[in-house]
JSON list of C-alpha atoms in Angstrom, two decimals:
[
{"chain": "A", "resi": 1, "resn": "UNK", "atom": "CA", "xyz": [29.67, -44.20, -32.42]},
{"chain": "A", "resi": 2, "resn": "UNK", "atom": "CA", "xyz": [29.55, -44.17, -28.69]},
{"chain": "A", "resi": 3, "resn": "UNK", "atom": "CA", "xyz": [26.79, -45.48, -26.16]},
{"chain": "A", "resi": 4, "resn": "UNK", "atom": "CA", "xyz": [26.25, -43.06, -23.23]},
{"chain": "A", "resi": 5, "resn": "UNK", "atom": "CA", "xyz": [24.37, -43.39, -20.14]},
{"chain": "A", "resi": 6, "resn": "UNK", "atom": "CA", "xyz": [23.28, -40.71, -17.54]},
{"chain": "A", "resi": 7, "resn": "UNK", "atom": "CA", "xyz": [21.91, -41.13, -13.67]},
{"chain": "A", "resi": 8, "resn": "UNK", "atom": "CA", "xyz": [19.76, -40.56, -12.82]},
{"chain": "A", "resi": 9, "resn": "UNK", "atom": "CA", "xyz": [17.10, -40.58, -15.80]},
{"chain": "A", "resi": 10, "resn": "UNK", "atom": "CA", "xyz": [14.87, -38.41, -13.44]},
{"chain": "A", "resi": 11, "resn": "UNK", "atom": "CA", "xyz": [14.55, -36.43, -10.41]},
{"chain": "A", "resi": 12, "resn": "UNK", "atom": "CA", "xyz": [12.78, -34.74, -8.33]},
{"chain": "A", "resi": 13, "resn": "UNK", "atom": "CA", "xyz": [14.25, -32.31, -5.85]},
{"chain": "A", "resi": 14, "resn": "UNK", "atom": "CA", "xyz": [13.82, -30.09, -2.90]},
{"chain": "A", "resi": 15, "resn": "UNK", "atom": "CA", "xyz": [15.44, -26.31, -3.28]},
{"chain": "A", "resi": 16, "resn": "UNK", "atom": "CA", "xyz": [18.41, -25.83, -1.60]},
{"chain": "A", "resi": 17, "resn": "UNK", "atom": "CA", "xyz": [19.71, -29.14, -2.06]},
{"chain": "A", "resi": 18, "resn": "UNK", "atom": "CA", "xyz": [22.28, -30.08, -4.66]},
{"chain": "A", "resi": 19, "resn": "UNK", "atom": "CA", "xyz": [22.12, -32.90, -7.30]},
{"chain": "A", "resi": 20, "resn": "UNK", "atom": "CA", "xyz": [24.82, -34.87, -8.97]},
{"chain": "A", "resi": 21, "resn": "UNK", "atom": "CA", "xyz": [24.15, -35.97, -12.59]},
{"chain": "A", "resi": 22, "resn": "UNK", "atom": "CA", "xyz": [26.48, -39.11, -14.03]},
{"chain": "A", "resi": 23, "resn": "UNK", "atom": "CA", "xyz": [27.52, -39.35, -17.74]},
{"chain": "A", "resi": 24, "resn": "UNK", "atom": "CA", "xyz": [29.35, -42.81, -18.62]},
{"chain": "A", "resi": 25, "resn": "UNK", "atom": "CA", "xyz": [30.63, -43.54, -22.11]},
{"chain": "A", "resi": 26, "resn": "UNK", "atom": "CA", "xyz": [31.62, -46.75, -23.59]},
{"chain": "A", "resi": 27, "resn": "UNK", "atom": "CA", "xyz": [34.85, -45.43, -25.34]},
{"chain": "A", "resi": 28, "resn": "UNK", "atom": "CA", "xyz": [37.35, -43.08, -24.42]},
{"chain": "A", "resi": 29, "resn": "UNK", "atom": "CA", "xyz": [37.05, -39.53, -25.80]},
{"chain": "A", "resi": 30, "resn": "UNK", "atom": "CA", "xyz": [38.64, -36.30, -24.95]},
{"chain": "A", "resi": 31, "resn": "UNK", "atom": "CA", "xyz": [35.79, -33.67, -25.10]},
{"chain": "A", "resi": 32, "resn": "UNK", "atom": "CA", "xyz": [32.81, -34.18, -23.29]},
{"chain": "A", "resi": 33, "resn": "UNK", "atom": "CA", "xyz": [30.03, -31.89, -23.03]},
{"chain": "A", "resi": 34, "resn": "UNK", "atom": "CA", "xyz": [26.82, -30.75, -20.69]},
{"chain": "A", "resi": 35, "resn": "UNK", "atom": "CA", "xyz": [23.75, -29.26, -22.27]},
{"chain": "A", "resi": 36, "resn": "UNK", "atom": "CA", "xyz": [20.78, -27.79, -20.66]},
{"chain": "A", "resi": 37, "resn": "UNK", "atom": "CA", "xyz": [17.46, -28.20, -22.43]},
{"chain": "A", "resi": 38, "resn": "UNK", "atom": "CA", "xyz": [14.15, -26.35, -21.30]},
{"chain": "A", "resi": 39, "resn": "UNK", "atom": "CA", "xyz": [11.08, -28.91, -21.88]},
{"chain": "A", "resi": 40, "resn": "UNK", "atom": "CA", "xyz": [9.69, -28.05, -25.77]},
{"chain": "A", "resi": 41, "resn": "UNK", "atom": "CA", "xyz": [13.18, -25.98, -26.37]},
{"chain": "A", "resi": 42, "resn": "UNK", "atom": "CA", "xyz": [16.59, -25.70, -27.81]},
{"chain": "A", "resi": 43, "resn": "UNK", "atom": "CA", "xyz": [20.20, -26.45, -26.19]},
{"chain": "A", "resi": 44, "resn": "UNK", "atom": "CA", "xyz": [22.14, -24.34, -24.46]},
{"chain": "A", "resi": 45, "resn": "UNK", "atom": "CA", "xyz": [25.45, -25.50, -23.73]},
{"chain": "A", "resi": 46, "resn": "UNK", "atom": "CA", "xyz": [26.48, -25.01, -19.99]},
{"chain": "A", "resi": 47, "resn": "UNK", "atom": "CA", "xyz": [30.33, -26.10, -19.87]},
{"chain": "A", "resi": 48, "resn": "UNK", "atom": "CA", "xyz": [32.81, -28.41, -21.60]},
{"chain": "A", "resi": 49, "resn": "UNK", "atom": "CA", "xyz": [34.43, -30.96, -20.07]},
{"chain": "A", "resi": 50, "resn": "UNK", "atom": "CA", "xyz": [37.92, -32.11, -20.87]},
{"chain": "A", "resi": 51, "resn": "UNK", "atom": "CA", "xyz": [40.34, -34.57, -19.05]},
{"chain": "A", "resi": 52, "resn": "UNK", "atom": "CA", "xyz": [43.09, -33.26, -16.73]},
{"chain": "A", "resi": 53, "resn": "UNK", "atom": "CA", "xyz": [41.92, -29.60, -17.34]},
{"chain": "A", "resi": 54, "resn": "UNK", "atom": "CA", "xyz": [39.46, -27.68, -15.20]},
{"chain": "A", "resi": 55, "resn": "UNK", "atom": "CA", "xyz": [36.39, -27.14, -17.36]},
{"chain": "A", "resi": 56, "resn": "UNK", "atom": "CA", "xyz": [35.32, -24.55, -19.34]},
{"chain": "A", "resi": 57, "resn": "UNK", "atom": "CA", "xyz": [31.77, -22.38, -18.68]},
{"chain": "A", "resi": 58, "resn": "UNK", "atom": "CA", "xyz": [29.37, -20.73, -21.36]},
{"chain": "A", "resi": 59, "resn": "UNK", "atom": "CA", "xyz": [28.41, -16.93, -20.33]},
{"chain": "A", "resi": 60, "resn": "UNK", "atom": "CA", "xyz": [25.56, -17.64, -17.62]},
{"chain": "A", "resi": 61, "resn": "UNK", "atom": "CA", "xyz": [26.85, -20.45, -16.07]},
{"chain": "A", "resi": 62, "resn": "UNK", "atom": "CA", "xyz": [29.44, -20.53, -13.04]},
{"chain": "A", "resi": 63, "resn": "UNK", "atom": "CA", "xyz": [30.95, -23.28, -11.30]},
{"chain": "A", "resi": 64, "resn": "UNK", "atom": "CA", "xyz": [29.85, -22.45, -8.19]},
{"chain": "A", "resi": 65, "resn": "UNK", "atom": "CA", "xyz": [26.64, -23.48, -9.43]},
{"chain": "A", "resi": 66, "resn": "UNK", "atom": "CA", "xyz": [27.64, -26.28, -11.85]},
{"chain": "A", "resi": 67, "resn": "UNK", "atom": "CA", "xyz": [30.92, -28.02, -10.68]},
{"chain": "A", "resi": 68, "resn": "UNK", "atom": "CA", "xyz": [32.16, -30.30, -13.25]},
{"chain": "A", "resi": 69, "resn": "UNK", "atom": "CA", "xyz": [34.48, -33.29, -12.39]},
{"chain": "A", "resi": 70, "resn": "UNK", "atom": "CA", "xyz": [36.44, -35.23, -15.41]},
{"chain": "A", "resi": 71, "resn": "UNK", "atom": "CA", "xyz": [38.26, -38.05, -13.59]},
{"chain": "A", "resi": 72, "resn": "UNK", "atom": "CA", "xyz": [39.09, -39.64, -16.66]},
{"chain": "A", "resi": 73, "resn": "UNK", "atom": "CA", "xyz": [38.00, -39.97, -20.37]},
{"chain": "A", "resi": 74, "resn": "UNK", "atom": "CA", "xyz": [35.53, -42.43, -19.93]},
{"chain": "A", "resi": 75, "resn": "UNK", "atom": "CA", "xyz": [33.08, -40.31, -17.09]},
{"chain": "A", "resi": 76, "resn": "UNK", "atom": "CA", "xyz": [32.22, -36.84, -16.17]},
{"chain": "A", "resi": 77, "resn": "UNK", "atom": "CA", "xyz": [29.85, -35.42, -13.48]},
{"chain": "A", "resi": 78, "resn": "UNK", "atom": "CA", "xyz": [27.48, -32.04, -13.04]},
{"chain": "A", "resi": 79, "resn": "UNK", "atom": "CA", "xyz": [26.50, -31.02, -9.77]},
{"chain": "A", "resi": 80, "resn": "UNK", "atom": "CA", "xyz": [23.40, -28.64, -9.87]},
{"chain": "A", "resi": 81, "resn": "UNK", "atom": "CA", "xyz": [23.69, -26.86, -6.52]},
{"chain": "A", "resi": 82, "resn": "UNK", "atom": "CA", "xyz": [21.33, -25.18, -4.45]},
{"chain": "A", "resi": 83, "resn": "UNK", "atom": "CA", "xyz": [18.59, -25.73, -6.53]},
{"chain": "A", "resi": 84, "resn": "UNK", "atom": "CA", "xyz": [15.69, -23.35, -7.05]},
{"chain": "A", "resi": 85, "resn": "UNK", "atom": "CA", "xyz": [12.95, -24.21, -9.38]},
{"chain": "A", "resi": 86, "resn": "UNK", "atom": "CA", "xyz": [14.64, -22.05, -12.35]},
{"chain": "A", "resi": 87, "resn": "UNK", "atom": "CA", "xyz": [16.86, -24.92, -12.74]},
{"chain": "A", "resi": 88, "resn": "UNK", "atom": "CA", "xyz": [13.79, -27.44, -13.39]},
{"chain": "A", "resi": 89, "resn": "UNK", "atom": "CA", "xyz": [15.17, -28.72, -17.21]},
{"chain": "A", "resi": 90, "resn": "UNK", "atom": "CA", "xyz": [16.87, -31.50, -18.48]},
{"chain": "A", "resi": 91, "resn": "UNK", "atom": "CA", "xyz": [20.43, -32.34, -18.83]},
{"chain": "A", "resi": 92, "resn": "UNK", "atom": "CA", "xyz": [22.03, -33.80, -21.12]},
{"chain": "A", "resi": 93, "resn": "UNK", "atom": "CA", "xyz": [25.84, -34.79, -21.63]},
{"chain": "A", "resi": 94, "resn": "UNK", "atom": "CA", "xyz": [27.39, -35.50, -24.94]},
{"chain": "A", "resi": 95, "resn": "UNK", "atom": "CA", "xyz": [30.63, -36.20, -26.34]},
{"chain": "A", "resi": 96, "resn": "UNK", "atom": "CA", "xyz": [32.09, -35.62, -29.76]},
{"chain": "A", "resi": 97, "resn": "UNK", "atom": "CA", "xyz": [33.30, -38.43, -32.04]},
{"chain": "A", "resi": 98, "resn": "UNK", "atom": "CA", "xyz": [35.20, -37.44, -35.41]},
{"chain": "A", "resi": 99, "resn": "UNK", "atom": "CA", "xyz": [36.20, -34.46, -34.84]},
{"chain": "A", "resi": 100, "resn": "UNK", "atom": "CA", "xyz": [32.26, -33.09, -35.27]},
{"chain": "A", "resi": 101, "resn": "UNK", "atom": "CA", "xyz": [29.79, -35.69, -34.41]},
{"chain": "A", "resi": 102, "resn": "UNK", "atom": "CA", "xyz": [28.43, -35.42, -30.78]},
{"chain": "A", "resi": 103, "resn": "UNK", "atom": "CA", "xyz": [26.33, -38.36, -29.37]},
{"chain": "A", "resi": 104, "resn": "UNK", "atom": "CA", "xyz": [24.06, -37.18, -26.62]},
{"chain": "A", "resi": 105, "resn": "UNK", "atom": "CA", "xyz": [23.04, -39.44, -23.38]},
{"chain": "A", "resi": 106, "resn": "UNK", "atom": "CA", "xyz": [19.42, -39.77, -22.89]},
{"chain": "A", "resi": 107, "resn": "UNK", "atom": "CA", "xyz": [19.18, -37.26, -20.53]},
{"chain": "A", "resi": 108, "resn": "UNK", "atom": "CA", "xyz": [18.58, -36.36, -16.84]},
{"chain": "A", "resi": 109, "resn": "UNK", "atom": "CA", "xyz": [15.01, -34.96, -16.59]},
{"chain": "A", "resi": 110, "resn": "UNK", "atom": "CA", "xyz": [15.06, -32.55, -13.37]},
{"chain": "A", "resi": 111, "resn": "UNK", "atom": "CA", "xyz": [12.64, -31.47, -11.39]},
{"chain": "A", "resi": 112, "resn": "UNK", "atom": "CA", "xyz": [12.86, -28.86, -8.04]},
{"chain": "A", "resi": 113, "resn": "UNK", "atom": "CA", "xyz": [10.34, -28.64, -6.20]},
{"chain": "B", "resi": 1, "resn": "UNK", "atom": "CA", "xyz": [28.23, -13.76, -30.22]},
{"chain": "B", "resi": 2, "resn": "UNK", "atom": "CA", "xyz": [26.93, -16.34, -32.46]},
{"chain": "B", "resi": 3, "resn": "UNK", "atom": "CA", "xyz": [23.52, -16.80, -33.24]},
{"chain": "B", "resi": 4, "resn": "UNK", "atom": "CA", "xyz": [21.44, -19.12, -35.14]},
{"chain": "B", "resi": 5, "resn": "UNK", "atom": "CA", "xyz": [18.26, -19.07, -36.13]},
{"chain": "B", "resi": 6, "resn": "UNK", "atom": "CA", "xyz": [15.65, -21.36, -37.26]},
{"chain": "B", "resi": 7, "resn": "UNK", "atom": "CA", "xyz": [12.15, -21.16, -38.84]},
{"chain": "B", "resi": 8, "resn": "UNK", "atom": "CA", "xyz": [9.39, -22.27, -39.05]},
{"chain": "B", "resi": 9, "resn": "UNK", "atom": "CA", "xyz": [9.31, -22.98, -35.17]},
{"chain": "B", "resi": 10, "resn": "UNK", "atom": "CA", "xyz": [6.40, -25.62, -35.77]},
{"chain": "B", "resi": 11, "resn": "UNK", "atom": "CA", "xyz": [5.27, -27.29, -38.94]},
{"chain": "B", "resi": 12, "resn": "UNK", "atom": "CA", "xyz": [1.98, -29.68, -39.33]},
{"chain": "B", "resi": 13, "resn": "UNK", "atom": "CA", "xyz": [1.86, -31.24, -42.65]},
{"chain": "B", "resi": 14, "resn": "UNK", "atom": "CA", "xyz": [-0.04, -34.14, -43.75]},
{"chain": "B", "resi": 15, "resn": "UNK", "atom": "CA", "xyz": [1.54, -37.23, -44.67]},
{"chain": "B", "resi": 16, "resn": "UNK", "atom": "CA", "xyz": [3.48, -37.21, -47.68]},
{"chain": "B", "resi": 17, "resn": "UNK", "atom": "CA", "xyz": [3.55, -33.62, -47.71]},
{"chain": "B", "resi": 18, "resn": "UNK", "atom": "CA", "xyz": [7.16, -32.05, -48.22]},
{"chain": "B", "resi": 19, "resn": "UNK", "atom": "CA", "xyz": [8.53, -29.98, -45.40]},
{"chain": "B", "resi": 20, "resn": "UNK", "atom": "CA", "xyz": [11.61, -27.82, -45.12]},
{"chain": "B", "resi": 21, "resn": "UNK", "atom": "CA", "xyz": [13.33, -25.80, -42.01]},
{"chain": "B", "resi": 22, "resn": "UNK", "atom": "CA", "xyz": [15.72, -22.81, -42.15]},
{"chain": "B", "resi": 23, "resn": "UNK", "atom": "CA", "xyz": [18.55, -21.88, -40.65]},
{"chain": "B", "resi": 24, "resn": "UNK", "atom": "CA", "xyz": [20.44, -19.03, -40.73]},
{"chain": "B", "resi": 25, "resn": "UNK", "atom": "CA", "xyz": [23.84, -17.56, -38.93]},
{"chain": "B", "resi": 26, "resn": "UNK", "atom": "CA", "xyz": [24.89, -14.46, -37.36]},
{"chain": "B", "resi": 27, "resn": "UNK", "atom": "CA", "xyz": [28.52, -14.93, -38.27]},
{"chain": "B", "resi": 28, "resn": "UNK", "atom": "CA", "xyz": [30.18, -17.44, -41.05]},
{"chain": "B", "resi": 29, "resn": "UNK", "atom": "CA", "xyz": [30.11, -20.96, -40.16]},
{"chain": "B", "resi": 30, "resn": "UNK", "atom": "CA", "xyz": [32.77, -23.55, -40.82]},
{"chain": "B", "resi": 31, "resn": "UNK", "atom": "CA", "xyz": [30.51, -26.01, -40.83]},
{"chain": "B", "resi": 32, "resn": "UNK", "atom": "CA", "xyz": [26.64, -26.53, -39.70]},
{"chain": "B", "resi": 33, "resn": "UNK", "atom": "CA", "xyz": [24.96, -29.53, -38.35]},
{"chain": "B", "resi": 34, "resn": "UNK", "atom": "CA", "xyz": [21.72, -30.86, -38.44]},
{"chain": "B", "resi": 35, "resn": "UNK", "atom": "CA", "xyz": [20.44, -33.28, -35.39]},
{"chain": "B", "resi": 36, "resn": "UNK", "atom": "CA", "xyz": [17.17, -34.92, -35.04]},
{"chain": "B", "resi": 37, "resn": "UNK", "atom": "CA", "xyz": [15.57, -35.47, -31.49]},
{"chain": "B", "resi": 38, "resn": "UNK", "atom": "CA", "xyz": [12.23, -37.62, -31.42]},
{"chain": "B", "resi": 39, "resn": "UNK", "atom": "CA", "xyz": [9.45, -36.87, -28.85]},
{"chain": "B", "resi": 40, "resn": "UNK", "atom": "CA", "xyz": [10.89, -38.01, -25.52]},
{"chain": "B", "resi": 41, "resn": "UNK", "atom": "CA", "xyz": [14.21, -38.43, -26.64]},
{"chain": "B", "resi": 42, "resn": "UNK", "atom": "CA", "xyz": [17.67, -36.90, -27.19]},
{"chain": "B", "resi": 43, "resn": "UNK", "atom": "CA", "xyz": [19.19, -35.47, -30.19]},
{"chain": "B", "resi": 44, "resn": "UNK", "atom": "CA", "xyz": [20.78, -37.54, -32.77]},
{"chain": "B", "resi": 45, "resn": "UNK", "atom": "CA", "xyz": [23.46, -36.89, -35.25]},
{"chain": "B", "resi": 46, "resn": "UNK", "atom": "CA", "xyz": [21.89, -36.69, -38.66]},
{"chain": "B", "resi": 47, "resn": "UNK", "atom": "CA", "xyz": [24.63, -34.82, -41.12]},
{"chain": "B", "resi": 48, "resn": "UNK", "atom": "CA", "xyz": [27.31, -32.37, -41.35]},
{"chain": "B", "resi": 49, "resn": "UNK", "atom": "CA", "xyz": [27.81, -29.57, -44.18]},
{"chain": "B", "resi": 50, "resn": "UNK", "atom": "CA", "xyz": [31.10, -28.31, -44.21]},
{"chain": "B", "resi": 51, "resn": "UNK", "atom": "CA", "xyz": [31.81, -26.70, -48.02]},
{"chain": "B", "resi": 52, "resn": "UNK", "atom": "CA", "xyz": [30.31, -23.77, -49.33]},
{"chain": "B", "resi": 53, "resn": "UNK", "atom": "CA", "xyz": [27.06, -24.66, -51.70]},
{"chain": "B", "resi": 54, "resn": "UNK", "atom": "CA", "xyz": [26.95, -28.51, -50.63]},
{"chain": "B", "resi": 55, "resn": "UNK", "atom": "CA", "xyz": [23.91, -30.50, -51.19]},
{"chain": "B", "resi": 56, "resn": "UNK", "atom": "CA", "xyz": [23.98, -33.88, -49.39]},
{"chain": "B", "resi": 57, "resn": "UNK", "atom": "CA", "xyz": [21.09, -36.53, -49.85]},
{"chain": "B", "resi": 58, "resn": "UNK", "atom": "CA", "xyz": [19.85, -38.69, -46.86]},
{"chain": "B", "resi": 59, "resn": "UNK", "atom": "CA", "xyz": [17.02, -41.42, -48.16]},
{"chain": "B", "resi": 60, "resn": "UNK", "atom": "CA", "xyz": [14.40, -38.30, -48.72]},
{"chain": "B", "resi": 61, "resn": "UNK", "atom": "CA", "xyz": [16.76, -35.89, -46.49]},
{"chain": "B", "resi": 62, "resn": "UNK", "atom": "CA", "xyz": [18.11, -33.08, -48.32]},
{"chain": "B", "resi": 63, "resn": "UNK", "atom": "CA", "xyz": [20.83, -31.04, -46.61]},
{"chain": "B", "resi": 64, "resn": "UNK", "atom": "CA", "xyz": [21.83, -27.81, -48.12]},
{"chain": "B", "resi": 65, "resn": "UNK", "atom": "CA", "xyz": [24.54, -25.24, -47.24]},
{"chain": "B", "resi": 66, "resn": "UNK", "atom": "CA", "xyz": [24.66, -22.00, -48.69]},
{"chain": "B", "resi": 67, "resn": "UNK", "atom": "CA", "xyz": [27.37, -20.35, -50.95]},
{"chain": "B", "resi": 68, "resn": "UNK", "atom": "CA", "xyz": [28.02, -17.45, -48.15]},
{"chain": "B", "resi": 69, "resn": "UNK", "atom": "CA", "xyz": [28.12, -20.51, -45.28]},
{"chain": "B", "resi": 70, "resn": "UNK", "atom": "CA", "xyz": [25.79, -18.74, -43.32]},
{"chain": "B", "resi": 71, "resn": "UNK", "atom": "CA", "xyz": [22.50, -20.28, -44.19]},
{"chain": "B", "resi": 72, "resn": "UNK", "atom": "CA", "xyz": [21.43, -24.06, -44.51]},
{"chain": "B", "resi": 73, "resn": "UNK", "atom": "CA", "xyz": [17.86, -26.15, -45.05]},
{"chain": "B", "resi": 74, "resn": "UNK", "atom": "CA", "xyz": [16.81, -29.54, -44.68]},
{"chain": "B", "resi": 75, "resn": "UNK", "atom": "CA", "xyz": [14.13, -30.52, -46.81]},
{"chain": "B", "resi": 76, "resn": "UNK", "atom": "CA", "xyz": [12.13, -33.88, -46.57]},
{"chain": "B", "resi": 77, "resn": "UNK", "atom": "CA", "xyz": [10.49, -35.21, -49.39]},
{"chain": "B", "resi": 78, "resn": "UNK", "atom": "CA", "xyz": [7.04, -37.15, -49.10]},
{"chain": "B", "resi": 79, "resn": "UNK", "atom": "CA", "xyz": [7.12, -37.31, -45.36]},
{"chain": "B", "resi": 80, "resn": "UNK", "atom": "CA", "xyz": [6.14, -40.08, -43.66]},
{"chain": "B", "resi": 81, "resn": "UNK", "atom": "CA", "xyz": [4.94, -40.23, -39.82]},
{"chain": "B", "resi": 82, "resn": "UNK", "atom": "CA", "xyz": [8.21, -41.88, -38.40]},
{"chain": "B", "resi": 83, "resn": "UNK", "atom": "CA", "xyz": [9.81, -38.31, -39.62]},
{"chain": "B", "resi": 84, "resn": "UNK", "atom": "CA", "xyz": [8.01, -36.57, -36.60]},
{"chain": "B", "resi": 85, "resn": "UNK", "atom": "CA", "xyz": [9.91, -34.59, -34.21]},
{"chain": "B", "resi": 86, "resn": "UNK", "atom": "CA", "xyz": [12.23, -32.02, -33.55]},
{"chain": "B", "resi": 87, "resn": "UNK", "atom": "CA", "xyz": [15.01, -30.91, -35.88]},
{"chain": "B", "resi": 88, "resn": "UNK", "atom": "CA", "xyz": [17.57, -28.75, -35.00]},
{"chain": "B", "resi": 89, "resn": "UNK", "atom": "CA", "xyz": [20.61, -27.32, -36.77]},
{"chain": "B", "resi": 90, "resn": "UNK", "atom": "CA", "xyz": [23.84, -26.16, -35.08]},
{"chain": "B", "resi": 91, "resn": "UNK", "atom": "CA", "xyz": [26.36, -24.51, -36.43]},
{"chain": "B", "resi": 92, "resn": "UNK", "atom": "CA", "xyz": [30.02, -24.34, -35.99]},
{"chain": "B", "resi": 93, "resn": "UNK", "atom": "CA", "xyz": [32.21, -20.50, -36.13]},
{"chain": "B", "resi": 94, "resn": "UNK", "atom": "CA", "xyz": [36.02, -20.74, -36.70]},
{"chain": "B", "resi": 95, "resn": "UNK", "atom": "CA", "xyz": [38.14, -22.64, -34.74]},
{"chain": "B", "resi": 96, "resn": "UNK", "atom": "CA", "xyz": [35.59, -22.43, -32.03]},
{"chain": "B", "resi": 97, "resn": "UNK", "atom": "CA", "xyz": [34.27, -26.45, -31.61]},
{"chain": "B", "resi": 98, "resn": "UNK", "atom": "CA", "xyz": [31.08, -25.20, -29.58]},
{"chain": "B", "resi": 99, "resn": "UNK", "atom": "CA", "xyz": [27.94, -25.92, -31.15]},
{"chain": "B", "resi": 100, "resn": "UNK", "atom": "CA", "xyz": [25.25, -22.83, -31.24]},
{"chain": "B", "resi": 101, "resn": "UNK", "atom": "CA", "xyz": [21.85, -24.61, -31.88]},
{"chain": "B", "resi": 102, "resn": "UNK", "atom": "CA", "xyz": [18.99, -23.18, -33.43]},
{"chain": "B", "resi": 103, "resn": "UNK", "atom": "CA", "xyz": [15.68, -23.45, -31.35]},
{"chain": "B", "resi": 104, "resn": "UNK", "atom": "CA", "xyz": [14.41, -26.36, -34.00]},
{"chain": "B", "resi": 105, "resn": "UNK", "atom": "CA", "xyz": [11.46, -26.83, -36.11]},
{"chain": "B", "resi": 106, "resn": "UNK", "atom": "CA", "xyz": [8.84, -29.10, -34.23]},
{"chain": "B", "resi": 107, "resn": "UNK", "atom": "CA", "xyz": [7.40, -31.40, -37.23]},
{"chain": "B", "resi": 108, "resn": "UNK", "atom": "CA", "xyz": [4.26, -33.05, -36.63]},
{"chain": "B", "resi": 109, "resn": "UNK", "atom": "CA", "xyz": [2.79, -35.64, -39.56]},
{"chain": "B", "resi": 110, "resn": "UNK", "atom": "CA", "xyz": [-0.61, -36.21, -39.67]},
{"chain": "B", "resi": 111, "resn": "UNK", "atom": "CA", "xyz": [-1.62, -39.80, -41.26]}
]
């Protein structure tokens, strides 16, 4: 298993401005990935993150809007840019263990204002 | 491109009351997975059903997959209220390791 840790746990933001959401893990894995998750709702899965490789975007999502940086294979970062209140959710990061298990951090609960 | 769904969206039973969710593919799955995510909290990893047909028992968690691969339950026998929350399955197409999750099945357990 892995233990994963996001910051910030919450925020609350002005539109316009930009955000930058931190996933640690305590192991090193090769695929990490970023969720979205409307309050009372399902997952929608923004990009995947892998090492050394730019990262790869679900239909909907551009990285304009969500640039994703994968220093190495213990961290990753999402940067939510010029908010608007649309992108009020919260984010989650995961990574996947055994070739099919993913462990999810506890989330980034966002909140533009 | 892929789609899962789920049903029932919400489910109220009273405790010690069975309860099952659905969930069924667009395409042919190579394997589906079922998470769990408590009020307040993120999803967790509860099983994985990889071979066509395959039953797999959790405590009083039963995980089914069906013979075509498209369709799977999860039924809980007797619930009890530490079962409440949201449970979601997501399924897995091909060689293709994204995840497509349904929208879940909220359960609530009365005492």
């Amino acid at each position: 298993s892995a233990v994963i840790s996001q910051k910030p746990s919450r925020d609350i933001c002005q539109r316009g401005t930009s955000l930058t959401i931190q996933c640690q893990v305590d192991s090193q894995v090769t695929m990490m990935f970023w969720y979205r998750q409307q309050p009372g709702q399902s997952l929608t899965l923004i990009a995947t993150a892998n090492q050394g490789s730019e990262a790869t975007y679900e239909s909907g999502f551009v990285i304009d809007k969500f640039p994703i940086s994968r220093p190495n294979l213990t961290f990753s970062t999402l940067t939510v840019s010029n908010m608007s209140p649309e992108d009020s959710s919260i984010y989650l990061c995961s990574v996947e263990f055994n070739s099919y298990e993913q462990y999810f951090g506890p989330g980034t609960r966002l909140t533009v204002t | 491109g892929q789609q899962v769904m789920q049903i029932p969206q919400y489910q109220h039973v009273q405790e010690g009351e069975d309860f099952t969710t659905y969930c069924n593919s667009s395409t042919t799955l190579s394997n589906i997975q079922w998470y769990k995510q408590r009020p307040g909290g993120h999803p967790v990893f509860l099983i994985q059903l990889v071979k066509s047909g395959e039953v797999k028992k959790q405590k009083r968690l039963t995980f089914q997959f069906g013979e075509a691969k498209k369709n799977s339950s999860l039924h809980i026998t007797a619930t009890q209220t530490t079962d409440v929350g949201t449970y979601f399955c997501a399924g897995q197409g091909g060689s293709n390791y994204k995840l497509t999750f349904g929208k879940g099945t909220l359960l609530t357990v009365n005492p």
